[in-house]
Structures are given as structure tokens and as C-alpha cells.
mmCIF file of C-alpha atoms (C1' of nucleotides) in Angstrom:
data_model
loop_
_atom_site.group_PDB
_atom_site.id
_atom_site.type_symbol
_atom_site.label_atom_id
_atom_site.label_comp_id
_atom_site.label_asym_id
_atom_site.label_seq_id
_atom_site.Cartn_x
_atom_site.Cartn_y
_atom_site.Cartn_z
ATOM 1 C CA MET A 1 79.285 61.467 119.155
ATOM 2 C CA THR A 2 80.690 60.358 122.490
ATOM 3 C CA PRO A 3 84.288 60.877 123.510
ATOM 4 C CA GLN A 4 84.662 57.102 123.530
ATOM 5 C CA ALA A 5 83.463 56.887 119.924
ATOM 6 C CA GLN A 6 86.131 59.393 118.978
ATOM 7 C CA ARG A 7 88.814 57.324 120.722
ATOM 8 C CA ASP A 8 87.522 54.330 118.778
ATOM 9 C CA ILE A 9 87.935 56.154 115.480
ATOM 10 C CA LEU A 10 91.612 56.678 116.244
ATOM 11 C CA LYS A 11 92.145 53.108 117.464
ATOM 12 C CA LYS A 12 90.352 51.602 114.485
ATOM 13 C CA HIS A 13 92.940 53.216 112.242
ATOM 14 C CA GLY A 14 95.881 52.158 114.364
ATOM 15 C CA LEU A 15 96.582 55.616 115.746
ATOM 16 C CA LYS A 16 97.657 56.049 119.344
ATOM 17 C CA VAL A 17 95.150 57.991 121.403
ATOM 18 C CA THR A 18 96.589 61.251 122.723
ATOM 19 C CA ALA A 19 94.901 64.271 124.235
ATOM 20 C CA GLN A 20 96.039 66.353 121.264
ATOM 21 C CA ARG A 21 94.631 63.966 118.680
ATOM 22 C CA LEU A 22 91.326 63.719 120.522
ATOM 23 C CA ALA A 23 91.047 67.489 120.741
ATOM 24 C CA ILE A 24 91.825 67.998 117.056
ATOM 25 C CA LEU A 25 89.506 65.217 115.910
ATOM 26 C CA ASP A 26 86.721 66.529 118.138
ATOM 27 C CA TYR A 27 87.278 69.990 116.748
ATOM 28 C CA LEU A 28 86.920 68.729 113.187
ATOM 29 C CA ILE A 29 83.823 66.681 114.016
ATOM 30 C CA THR A 30 82.047 69.482 115.823
ATOM 31 C CA HIS A 31 82.893 72.345 113.473
ATOM 32 C CA GLU A 32 81.525 72.653 109.973
ATOM 33 C CA THR A 33 83.915 75.451 109.121
ATOM 34 C CA HIS A 34 86.390 73.409 107.027
ATOM 35 C CA PRO A 35 89.227 74.932 109.025
ATOM 36 C CA THR A 36 92.900 75.451 108.181
ATOM 37 C CA ALA A 37 95.699 74.313 110.485
ATOM 38 C CA GLU A 38 96.038 77.899 111.622
ATOM 39 C CA MET A 39 92.336 78.208 112.443
ATOM 40 C CA ILE A 40 92.510 75.083 114.588
ATOM 41 C CA HIS A 41 95.574 76.477 116.312
ATOM 42 C CA GLN A 42 93.724 79.722 117.043
ATOM 43 C CA ASP A 43 91.068 77.771 118.907
ATOM 44 C CA LEU A 44 93.375 75.168 120.468
ATOM 45 C CA PRO A 45 96.427 77.304 121.249
ATOM 46 C CA MET A 46 97.752 74.872 123.847
ATOM 47 C CA ILE A 47 98.563 72.443 121.040
ATOM 48 C CA SER A 48 101.668 73.308 119.070
ATOM 49 C CA LEU A 49 101.256 74.138 115.416
ATOM 50 C CA ALA A 50 103.694 71.352 114.508
ATOM 51 C CA THR A 51 101.453 68.832 116.240
ATOM 52 C CA ILE A 52 98.417 70.193 114.479
ATOM 53 C CA TYR A 53 100.133 69.722 111.122
ATOM 54 C CA ASN A 54 101.386 66.264 112.108
ATOM 55 C CA THR A 55 97.993 65.152 113.331
ATOM 56 C CA LEU A 56 96.141 66.441 110.295
ATOM 57 C CA GLU A 57 98.585 64.556 108.091
ATOM 58 C CA ARG A 58 97.921 61.344 110.012
ATOM 59 C CA LEU A 59 94.147 61.829 109.907
ATOM 60 C CA VAL A 60 94.264 62.420 106.162
ATOM 61 C CA ALA A 61 96.424 59.326 105.617
ATOM 62 C CA ALA A 62 93.867 57.317 107.611
ATOM 63 C CA GLU A 63 91.096 58.815 105.464
ATOM 64 C CA ILE A 64 89.278 60.081 108.552
ATOM 65 C CA ILE A 65 89.426 63.612 107.182
ATOM 66 C CA ILE A 66 89.999 65.022 103.710
ATOM 67 C CA VAL A 67 91.839 68.001 102.288
ATOM 68 C CA ILE A 68 90.260 70.882 100.407
ATOM 69 C CA ASP A 69 93.042 72.615 98.537
ATOM 70 C CA SER A 70 91.111 74.671 96.047
ATOM 71 C CA LEU A 71 89.911 77.734 97.889
ATOM 72 C CA SER A 72 91.345 80.965 96.586
ATOM 73 C CA ASP A 73 92.988 81.793 99.913
ATOM 74 C CA GLY A 74 96.016 79.631 99.214
ATOM 75 C CA LYS A 75 95.610 77.646 102.411
ATOM 76 C CA ARG A 76 94.843 73.994 102.968
ATOM 77 C CA HIS A 77 91.460 73.309 104.525
ATOM 78 C CA PHE A 78 90.325 70.138 106.279
ATOM 79 C CA ASP A 79 86.994 68.370 106.531
ATOM 80 C CA TYR A 80 85.840 65.501 108.736
ATOM 81 C CA TYR A 81 84.723 62.799 106.336
ATOM 82 C CA GLY A 82 82.237 60.778 108.410
ATOM 83 C CA GLN A 83 79.895 60.457 105.440
ATOM 84 C CA PRO A 84 81.076 60.565 101.847
ATOM 85 C CA HIS A 85 79.917 63.853 100.372
ATOM 86 C CA TYR A 86 80.799 66.499 97.843
ATOM 87 C CA HIS A 87 81.424 70.219 98.165
ATOM 88 C CA ILE A 88 79.628 73.195 96.765
ATOM 89 C CA VAL A 89 81.832 76.269 96.949
ATOM 90 C CA ASN A 90 80.520 79.810 96.706
ATOM 91 C CA THR A 91 83.407 81.408 94.863
ATOM 92 C CA GLN A 92 82.387 84.869 96.004
ATOM 93 C CA THR A 93 82.602 84.073 99.695
ATOM 94 C CA ASN A 94 84.612 80.809 99.835
ATOM 95 C CA ALA A 95 81.726 79.330 101.849
ATOM 96 C CA ILE A 96 81.552 75.553 101.490
ATOM 97 C CA ILE A 97 78.391 73.454 101.663
ATOM 98 C CA ASP A 98 78.658 69.707 102.254
ATOM 99 C CA ALA A 99 76.094 67.916 100.072
ATOM 100 C CA GLU A 100 75.113 64.278 99.693
ATOM 101 C CA ASN A 101 72.272 64.433 97.177
ATOM 102 C CA PHE A 102 74.146 62.730 94.384
ATOM 103 C CA ASP A 103 75.020 59.097 93.769
ATOM 104 C CA VAL A 104 78.689 58.794 92.890
ATOM 105 C CA ALA A 105 78.598 55.118 91.891
ATOM 106 C CA PRO A 106 78.227 55.835 88.146
ATOM 107 C CA LEU A 107 81.136 58.249 88.257
ATOM 108 C CA LEU A 108 83.369 55.746 90.011
ATOM 109 C CA ALA A 109 82.370 53.036 87.523
ATOM 110 C CA ALA A 110 83.200 55.367 84.625
ATOM 111 C CA ALA A 111 86.558 56.195 86.184
ATOM 112 C CA ARG A 112 87.412 52.542 86.631
ATOM 113 C CA GLN A 113 86.502 51.879 83.035
ATOM 114 C CA ALA A 114 88.493 54.819 81.695
ATOM 115 C CA SER A 115 91.611 54.094 83.721
ATOM 116 C CA GLY A 116 91.651 50.417 84.701
ATOM 117 C CA LEU A 117 92.539 51.501 88.246
ATOM 118 C CA ASN A 118 91.043 50.293 91.491
ATOM 119 C CA ILE A 119 89.138 53.342 92.658
ATOM 120 C CA THR A 120 89.938 54.307 96.245
ATOM 121 C CA GLY A 121 88.258 57.672 96.655
ATOM 122 C CA PHE A 122 86.971 60.809 95.021
ATOM 123 C CA HIS A 123 86.781 64.513 95.525
ATOM 124 C CA ILE A 124 84.084 66.610 93.882
ATOM 125 C CA GLU A 125 83.731 70.356 94.022
ATOM 126 C CA VAL A 126 81.043 72.333 92.289
ATOM 127 C CA TYR A 127 81.494 76.100 92.057
ATOM 128 C CA GLY A 128 78.708 78.644 92.079
ATOM 129 C CA VAL A 129 77.736 82.235 92.716
ATOM 130 C CA ASN A 130 74.782 83.954 94.275
ATOM 131 C CA PRO A 131 72.073 84.043 91.585
ATOM 132 C CA GLU A 132 71.308 87.654 92.534
ATOM 133 C CA ASP A 133 74.678 88.612 91.129
ATOM 134 C CA ALA A 134 74.163 88.341 87.404
ATOM 135 C CA ARG A 135 76.855 86.421 85.618
ATOM 136 C CA MET B 1 95.434 74.135 66.612
ATOM 137 C CA THR B 2 96.898 76.978 64.582
ATOM 138 C CA PRO B 3 98.869 79.838 66.099
ATOM 139 C CA GLN B 4 96.071 82.133 64.965
ATOM 140 C CA ALA B 5 93.519 80.051 66.854
ATOM 141 C CA GLN B 6 95.630 80.439 69.974
ATOM 142 C CA ARG B 7 95.761 84.215 69.506
ATOM 143 C CA ASP B 8 91.993 84.143 69.168
ATOM 144 C CA ILE B 9 91.611 82.325 72.469
ATOM 145 C CA LEU B 10 93.452 85.132 74.213
ATOM 146 C CA LYS B 11 91.561 87.881 72.390
ATOM 147 C CA LYS B 12 88.195 86.260 73.022
ATOM 148 C CA HIS B 13 88.851 86.593 76.729
ATOM 149 C CA GLY B 14 90.044 90.174 76.506
ATOM 150 C CA LEU B 15 93.710 89.335 77.098
ATOM 151 C CA LYS B 16 96.415 91.199 75.222
ATOM 152 C CA VAL B 17 98.400 88.963 72.923
ATOM 153 C CA THR B 18 102.059 88.800 73.898
ATOM 154 C CA ALA B 19 104.804 86.436 72.856
ATOM 155 C CA GLN B 20 105.007 85.136 76.427
ATOM 156 C CA ARG B 21 101.301 84.418 76.672
ATOM 157 C CA LEU B 22 101.271 82.657 73.335
ATOM 158 C CA ALA B 23 104.229 80.508 74.326
ATOM 159 C CA ILE B 24 102.715 79.538 77.670
ATOM 160 C CA LEU B 25 99.282 78.834 76.210
ATOM 161 C CA ASP B 26 100.803 76.772 73.415
ATOM 162 C CA TYR B 27 102.823 74.867 75.975
ATOM 163 C CA LEU B 28 99.700 74.015 77.956
ATOM 164 C CA ILE B 29 97.752 73.034 74.842
ATOM 165 C CA THR B 30 100.466 70.779 73.463
ATOM 166 C CA HIS B 31 101.545 69.088 76.694
ATOM 167 C CA GLU B 32 99.393 66.651 78.603
ATOM 168 C CA THR B 33 101.704 66.670 81.578
ATOM 169 C CA HIS B 34 99.621 68.930 83.838
ATOM 170 C CA PRO B 35 102.725 71.000 84.531
ATOM 171 C CA THR B 36 103.636 73.250 87.438
ATOM 172 C CA ALA B 37 104.857 76.826 86.952
ATOM 173 C CA GLU B 38 108.356 75.577 87.560
ATOM 174 C CA MET B 39 108.059 72.844 84.925
ATOM 175 C CA ILE B 40 106.940 75.399 82.349
ATOM 176 C CA HIS B 41 109.838 77.612 83.322
ATOM 177 C CA GLN B 42 112.263 74.720 82.843
ATOM 178 C CA ASP B 43 111.098 74.370 79.256
ATOM 179 C CA LEU B 44 110.634 78.093 78.521
ATOM 180 C CA PRO B 45 113.556 79.573 80.457
ATOM 181 C CA MET B 46 113.542 82.803 78.465
ATOM 182 C CA ILE B 47 110.267 83.737 80.154
ATOM 183 C CA SER B 48 110.643 84.975 83.706
ATOM 184 C CA LEU B 49 109.085 82.933 86.447
ATOM 185 C CA ALA B 50 107.075 85.967 87.558
ATOM 186 C CA THR B 51 105.510 86.202 84.112
ATOM 187 C CA ILE B 52 104.720 82.519 84.142
ATOM 188 C CA TYR B 53 102.894 82.908 87.452
ATOM 189 C CA ASN B 54 101.130 86.077 86.252
ATOM 190 C CA THR B 55 100.066 84.490 83.000
ATOM 191 C CA LEU B 56 98.801 81.319 84.612
ATOM 192 C CA GLU B 57 96.750 83.431 87.001
ATOM 193 C CA ARG B 58 95.185 85.316 84.074
ATOM 194 C CA LEU B 59 94.472 82.114 82.151
ATOM 195 C CA VAL B 60 92.812 80.584 85.187
ATOM 196 C CA ALA B 61 90.694 83.703 85.771
ATOM 197 C CA ALA B 62 89.601 83.525 82.139
ATOM 198 C CA GLU B 63 88.758 79.822 82.632
ATOM 199 C CA ILE B 64 91.011 78.842 79.731
ATOM 200 C CA ILE B 65 92.986 76.574 82.068
ATOM 201 C CA ILE B 66 92.231 75.042 85.445
ATOM 202 C CA VAL B 67 94.200 74.362 88.581
ATOM 203 C CA ILE B 68 94.895 70.958 90.072
ATOM 204 C CA ASP B 69 95.910 71.501 93.661
ATOM 205 C CA SER B 70 95.526 68.055 95.102
ATOM 206 C CA LEU B 71 98.628 66.134 94.123
ATOM 207 C CA SER B 72 100.741 65.065 97.032
ATOM 208 C CA ASP B 73 103.753 67.041 95.821
ATOM 209 C CA GLY B 74 102.511 70.297 97.338
ATOM 210 C CA LYS B 75 102.711 72.163 94.037
ATOM 211 C CA ARG B 76 100.028 73.717 91.908
ATOM 212 C CA HIS B 77 99.482 72.014 88.565
ATOM 213 C CA PHE B 78 97.741 73.458 85.507
ATOM 214 C CA ASP B 79 95.602 71.920 82.788
ATOM 215 C CA TYR B 80 94.352 73.357 79.494
ATOM 216 C CA TYR B 81 90.574 73.110 79.676
ATOM 217 C CA GLY B 82 89.539 72.988 76.010
ATOM 218 C CA GLN B 83 86.919 70.348 76.749
ATOM 219 C CA PRO B 84 85.260 69.934 80.133
ATOM 220 C CA HIS B 85 86.618 66.773 81.701
ATOM 221 C CA TYR B 86 87.409 65.153 84.995
ATOM 222 C CA HIS B 87 90.630 63.748 86.424
ATOM 223 C CA ILE B 88 91.612 60.282 87.451
ATOM 224 C CA VAL B 89 94.691 60.373 89.656
ATOM 225 C CA ASN B 90 96.896 57.377 90.307
ATOM 226 C CA THR B 91 97.842 58.087 93.895
ATOM 227 C CA GLN B 92 100.879 55.825 93.669
ATOM 228 C CA THR B 93 102.474 57.723 90.799
ATOM 229 C CA ASN B 94 100.614 61.073 90.709
ATOM 230 C CA ALA B 95 99.829 60.363 87.048
ATOM 231 C CA ILE B 96 96.681 62.135 85.895
ATOM 232 C CA ILE B 97 94.292 60.891 83.218
ATOM 233 C CA ASP B 98 91.837 63.324 81.643
ATOM 234 C CA ALA B 99 88.485 61.572 81.142
ATOM 235 C CA GLU B 100 85.197 62.636 79.601
ATOM 236 C CA ASN B 101 83.078 59.499 79.863
ATOM 237 C CA PHE B 102 80.684 60.904 82.425
ATOM 238 C CA ASP B 103 77.777 63.313 82.114
ATOM 239 C CA VAL B 104 78.048 65.985 84.784
ATOM 240 C CA ALA B 105 74.625 67.555 84.201
ATOM 241 C CA PRO B 106 72.898 65.560 86.999
ATOM 242 C CA LEU B 107 75.629 66.534 89.429
ATOM 243 C CA LEU B 108 75.348 70.210 88.563
ATOM 244 C CA ALA B 109 71.554 70.043 88.878
ATOM 245 C CA ALA B 110 71.891 68.410 92.300
ATOM 246 C CA ALA B 111 74.353 71.084 93.384
ATOM 247 C CA ARG B 112 72.048 73.872 92.268
ATOM 248 C CA GLN B 113 69.211 72.281 94.177
ATOM 249 C CA ALA B 114 71.242 71.758 97.333
ATOM 250 C CA SER B 115 72.717 75.253 97.386
ATOM 251 C CA GLY B 116 70.492 77.599 95.427
ATOM 252 C CA LEU B 117 73.606 78.913 93.695
ATOM 253 C CA ASN B 118 74.148 79.551 90.006
ATOM 254 C CA ILE B 119 76.639 76.841 89.103
ATOM 255 C CA THR B 120 79.676 78.184 87.252
ATOM 256 C CA GLY B 121 82.038 75.227 87.155
ATOM 257 C CA PHE B 122 83.125 71.971 88.692
ATOM 258 C CA HIS B 123 86.200 69.996 89.498
ATOM 259 C CA ILE B 124 86.126 66.234 89.878
ATOM 260 C CA GLU B 125 88.986 63.991 90.862
ATOM 261 C CA VAL B 126 88.748 60.271 91.285
ATOM 262 C CA TYR B 127 91.640 58.513 93.028
ATOM 263 C CA GLY B 128 92.809 55.018 92.279
ATOM 264 C CA VAL B 129 95.663 52.549 92.494
ATOM 265 C CA ASN B 130 97.066 49.895 90.227
ATOM 266 C CA PRO B 131 94.854 46.819 90.694
ATOM 267 C CA GLU B 132 97.956 44.610 90.814
ATOM 268 C CA ASP B 133 98.837 46.191 94.131
ATOM 269 C CA ALA B 134 96.366 44.622 96.527
ATOM 270 C CA ARG B 135 94.614 47.106 98.736
ATOM 271 C "C1'" DC C 1 105.348 49.759 136.743
ATOM 272 C "C1'" DC C 2 108.843 49.534 133.071
ATOM 273 C "C1'" DC C 3 110.439 49.929 128.500
ATOM 274 C "C1'" DT C 4 110.243 50.988 123.900
ATOM 275 C "C1'" DC C 5 108.550 53.245 120.229
ATOM 276 C "C1'" DT C 6 105.709 56.886 118.929
ATOM 277 C "C1'" DT C 7 104.237 61.534 119.681
ATOM 278 C "C1'" DT C 8 104.849 66.224 120.894
ATOM 279 C "C1'" DT C 9 107.266 70.433 120.788
ATOM 280 C "C1'" DA C 10 109.753 75.092 119.814
ATOM 281 C "C1'" DG C 11 111.993 77.016 116.705
ATOM 282 C "C1'" DA C 12 114.670 76.924 112.455
ATOM 283 C "C1'" DA C 13 114.506 75.900 107.630
ATOM 284 C "C1'" DT C 14 112.405 75.430 103.319
ATOM 285 C "C1'" DT C 15 110.194 76.806 99.188
ATOM 286 C "C1'" DA C 16 106.212 77.799 96.352
ATOM 287 C "C1'" DT C 17 104.154 81.852 95.443
ATOM 288 C "C1'" DT C 18 103.457 86.850 95.656
ATOM 289 C "C1'" DC C 19 105.077 91.480 95.692
ATOM 290 C "C1'" DT C 20 107.683 95.649 94.136
ATOM 291 C "C1'" DA C 21 108.731 99.174 91.288
ATOM 292 C "C1'" DA C 22 111.240 99.923 87.142
ATOM 293 C "C1'" DT C 23 111.161 98.998 82.144
ATOM 294 C "C1'" DC C 24 108.865 97.649 78.063
ATOM 295 C "C1'" DT C 25 105.238 96.864 74.623
ATOM 296 C "C1'" DA C 26 100.526 95.903 72.394
ATOM 297 C "C1'" DG C 27 97.173 98.049 70.512
ATOM 298 C "C1'" DT C 28 94.787 102.239 69.877
ATOM 299 C "C1'" DT C 29 94.606 107.004 68.287
ATOM 300 C "C1'" DA C 30 95.778 110.865 65.663
ATOM 301 C "C1'" DT D 1 103.153 105.739 60.700
ATOM 302 C "C1'" DA D 2 104.248 107.869 65.111
ATOM 303 C "C1'" DA D 3 103.010 108.687 69.636
ATOM 304 C "C1'" DC D 4 100.625 107.444 73.614
ATOM 305 C "C1'" DT D 5 98.973 104.850 77.526
ATOM 306 C "C1'" DA D 6 97.268 101.163 80.014
ATOM 307 C "C1'" DG D 7 98.687 96.932 80.776
ATOM 308 C "C1'" DA D 8 102.554 93.359 80.634
ATOM 309 C "C1'" DT D 9 107.154 91.808 81.785
ATOM 310 C "C1'" DT D 10 111.011 91.415 84.714
ATOM 311 C "C1'" DA D 11 114.734 90.461 88.491
ATOM 312 C "C1'" DG D 12 115.026 90.103 92.753
ATOM 313 C "C1'" DA D 13 113.231 90.701 97.408
ATOM 314 C "C1'" DA D 14 109.603 89.400 100.494
ATOM 315 C "C1'" DT D 15 106.096 86.513 102.354
ATOM 316 C "C1'" DA D 16 104.040 82.786 104.608
ATOM 317 C "C1'" DA D 17 102.316 78.083 104.625
ATOM 318 C "C1'" DT D 18 104.325 73.968 105.580
ATOM 319 C "C1'" DT D 19 108.069 70.821 106.803
ATOM 320 C "C1'" DC D 20 112.092 69.605 109.327
ATOM 321 C "C1'" DT D 21 115.091 68.828 113.488
ATOM 322 C "C1'" DA D 22 116.393 66.767 117.493
ATOM 323 C "C1'" DA D 23 115.294 66.760 122.267
ATOM 324 C "C1'" DA D 24 111.677 65.823 125.862
ATOM 325 C "C1'" DA D 25 107.336 63.536 127.009
ATOM 326 C "C1'" DG D 26 103.881 60.040 126.921
ATOM 327 C "C1'" DA D 27 101.053 55.757 125.346
ATOM 328 C "C1'" DG D 28 100.253 51.240 125.940
ATOM 329 C "C1'" DG D 29 101.913 46.421 125.847
ATOM 330 C "C1'" DG D 30 104.041 43.141 128.832
#
DNA sequence: CCCTCTTTTAGAATTATTCTAATCTAGTTA
DNA sequence: TAACTAGATTAGAATAATTCTAAAAGAGGG
């Protein structure tokens, strides 16, 4: 993805383009590590931690990225959400795989039917362990 | 559910039966409010907050209850998991509906295929808003 | 190139959760 | 039933992720 395309992502969502926002968005797009705010700050130390938190909050509100709050480390992780996908979490290692091999339309239809709400998004995590390790 | 059945739930998972654990488990079984530790403590003030946190941790490890970490209030919520189900969250009110009208087997099969892991659990949240409120 | 409103920032403040280490008790054993 | 012991409970202190504050800087429209 070109730098210009990244600027366009911010503009499309009505966010002002700043060097900090571009750096954080680029970091999220180019890393598949599902980082925490602190991890981003480690790698982009010239950006203040407050700005990293502020920017992540804005990117989540714009639905450009999503939050993963369920790892057992007690920290909030973030994930660029270019393509809708779900997460497979290895609960032994906290490694996260992004997967797309599942059609969510039936789930969303069921949720609409059960609740009467207008469905705006979803978040799916499937947990697993290494098959070597009996369980 | 009888008190004896609740004792049996604890025993089945190798947990010692204590008055505190019975009270907290009963609270979770009989309330559909998806409470936080603090909410439980409000209603069971004779149990120390430390014990409430400890007990919830044990119940989660035993997979008797599950954690909901994704509400926008920044607090951890808990849910008795007698029947596997998924959550529909009204993002305007943080209300949570427990729903079962969806077969997760295809999702779990897809996850196994994508990851090679032995699947041990899942967590699905679908987000929605009141259809009255255009969006 | 201004001007205004938004963003960034360092550091303080907050607060949910975890830790500590002393006491108590469930459940087993004799 | 009494004694024992590993595990559970507790109050309060400690931790640490996140949010807040208010002052300085910058984006982008005109």
C-alpha cells in the first residue's frame, strides 16, 4: 500500500493527516503482530504514548482497526481491519492467526433475527491448542 | 437449579466447595446481567473483593463462566456458560443478549483447518444498534 | 499566509486488577 | 470425631494499563 493510500484512509474517515497518525497506521498495516499501545511505542518512541493511545482510539472509532481484548496478558491489542476476518488464538502462546475462510453472513442474519438490531460489526475468536499437547 | 447441583458443578471441576464460591456461582447463574467483579461485590458485600476476583479467575479457568472484555466501559464482565452461546451487544447501551440460534460447528471446523490447532472454545460477539437510529 | 480548531505532548491522575502474607477452613485421615 | 494440611479467604498495599490535563504545536481551509 502506498503512502498516499494510507493518507486516503485517514481522509476518507474525516481524520486530519498528521505524521504521527500516518506512522501508527503504517505500523499497524505492515505488522501482523496485533500489537499493544506499548509495543507500538517501543518501535515508534518519538511519538508520545498519549498520542498513541489517542490515535488508536480514533482509528477504532473509525473502524479502521479493531480491538482484541481477550488475550491473557491483560493488555489491549490492535489489529488493522482491511479485510473482515476472524481470529484463531493459540491459548498456549497467545499467537493470533487472522483467518477468512468462513462466511459470516448466516451468523449476522441470525443475530439480527434474535435481537432485532441493525448489525454493525462482529468479532469472532476461536481458541485452540497445539494438537501435540494432549487435552 | 438446586443448591446441590451448584455444589456438584464445583466438585466436578475439582474446586473445593466454600460458602463464598457457592454464593458467587449462584449469583452468576441467577443473574443475566453479565456483571463485573465490582457489581457482584455490591450485591455480596460480605465477600471480600479479593475473593471475588480469585473465585472468578478459578471459574473461568474451569470454563464454568466466560469473560466478556469488549464492552466500552473498560471493565471485565462475566457470564455463566451453562449452554454454549454467542453475544449480541447493543453498542449504544452496552446491553448484551445471549443467543443460541446459530450452529458453530462449521466455524470451528474452518478454524481447525486454517490453523491446525485443536479447537477448545470460541467467543463470538455481534454488534448492533437500534434500527430506529439511522446509521 | 493567517486563523481556528484539532492534535500532540509530558506528566499527573485514575482505577481495575493483582499481590502479599497472615488467618481460616474444607475435606481427608487416623 | 479430632487433627491435619493444602488450599481458600482476607484487608490492605501495590501495580500498571489507560485516561486526563492544560499548554504548545500543527493541519488545512480561506
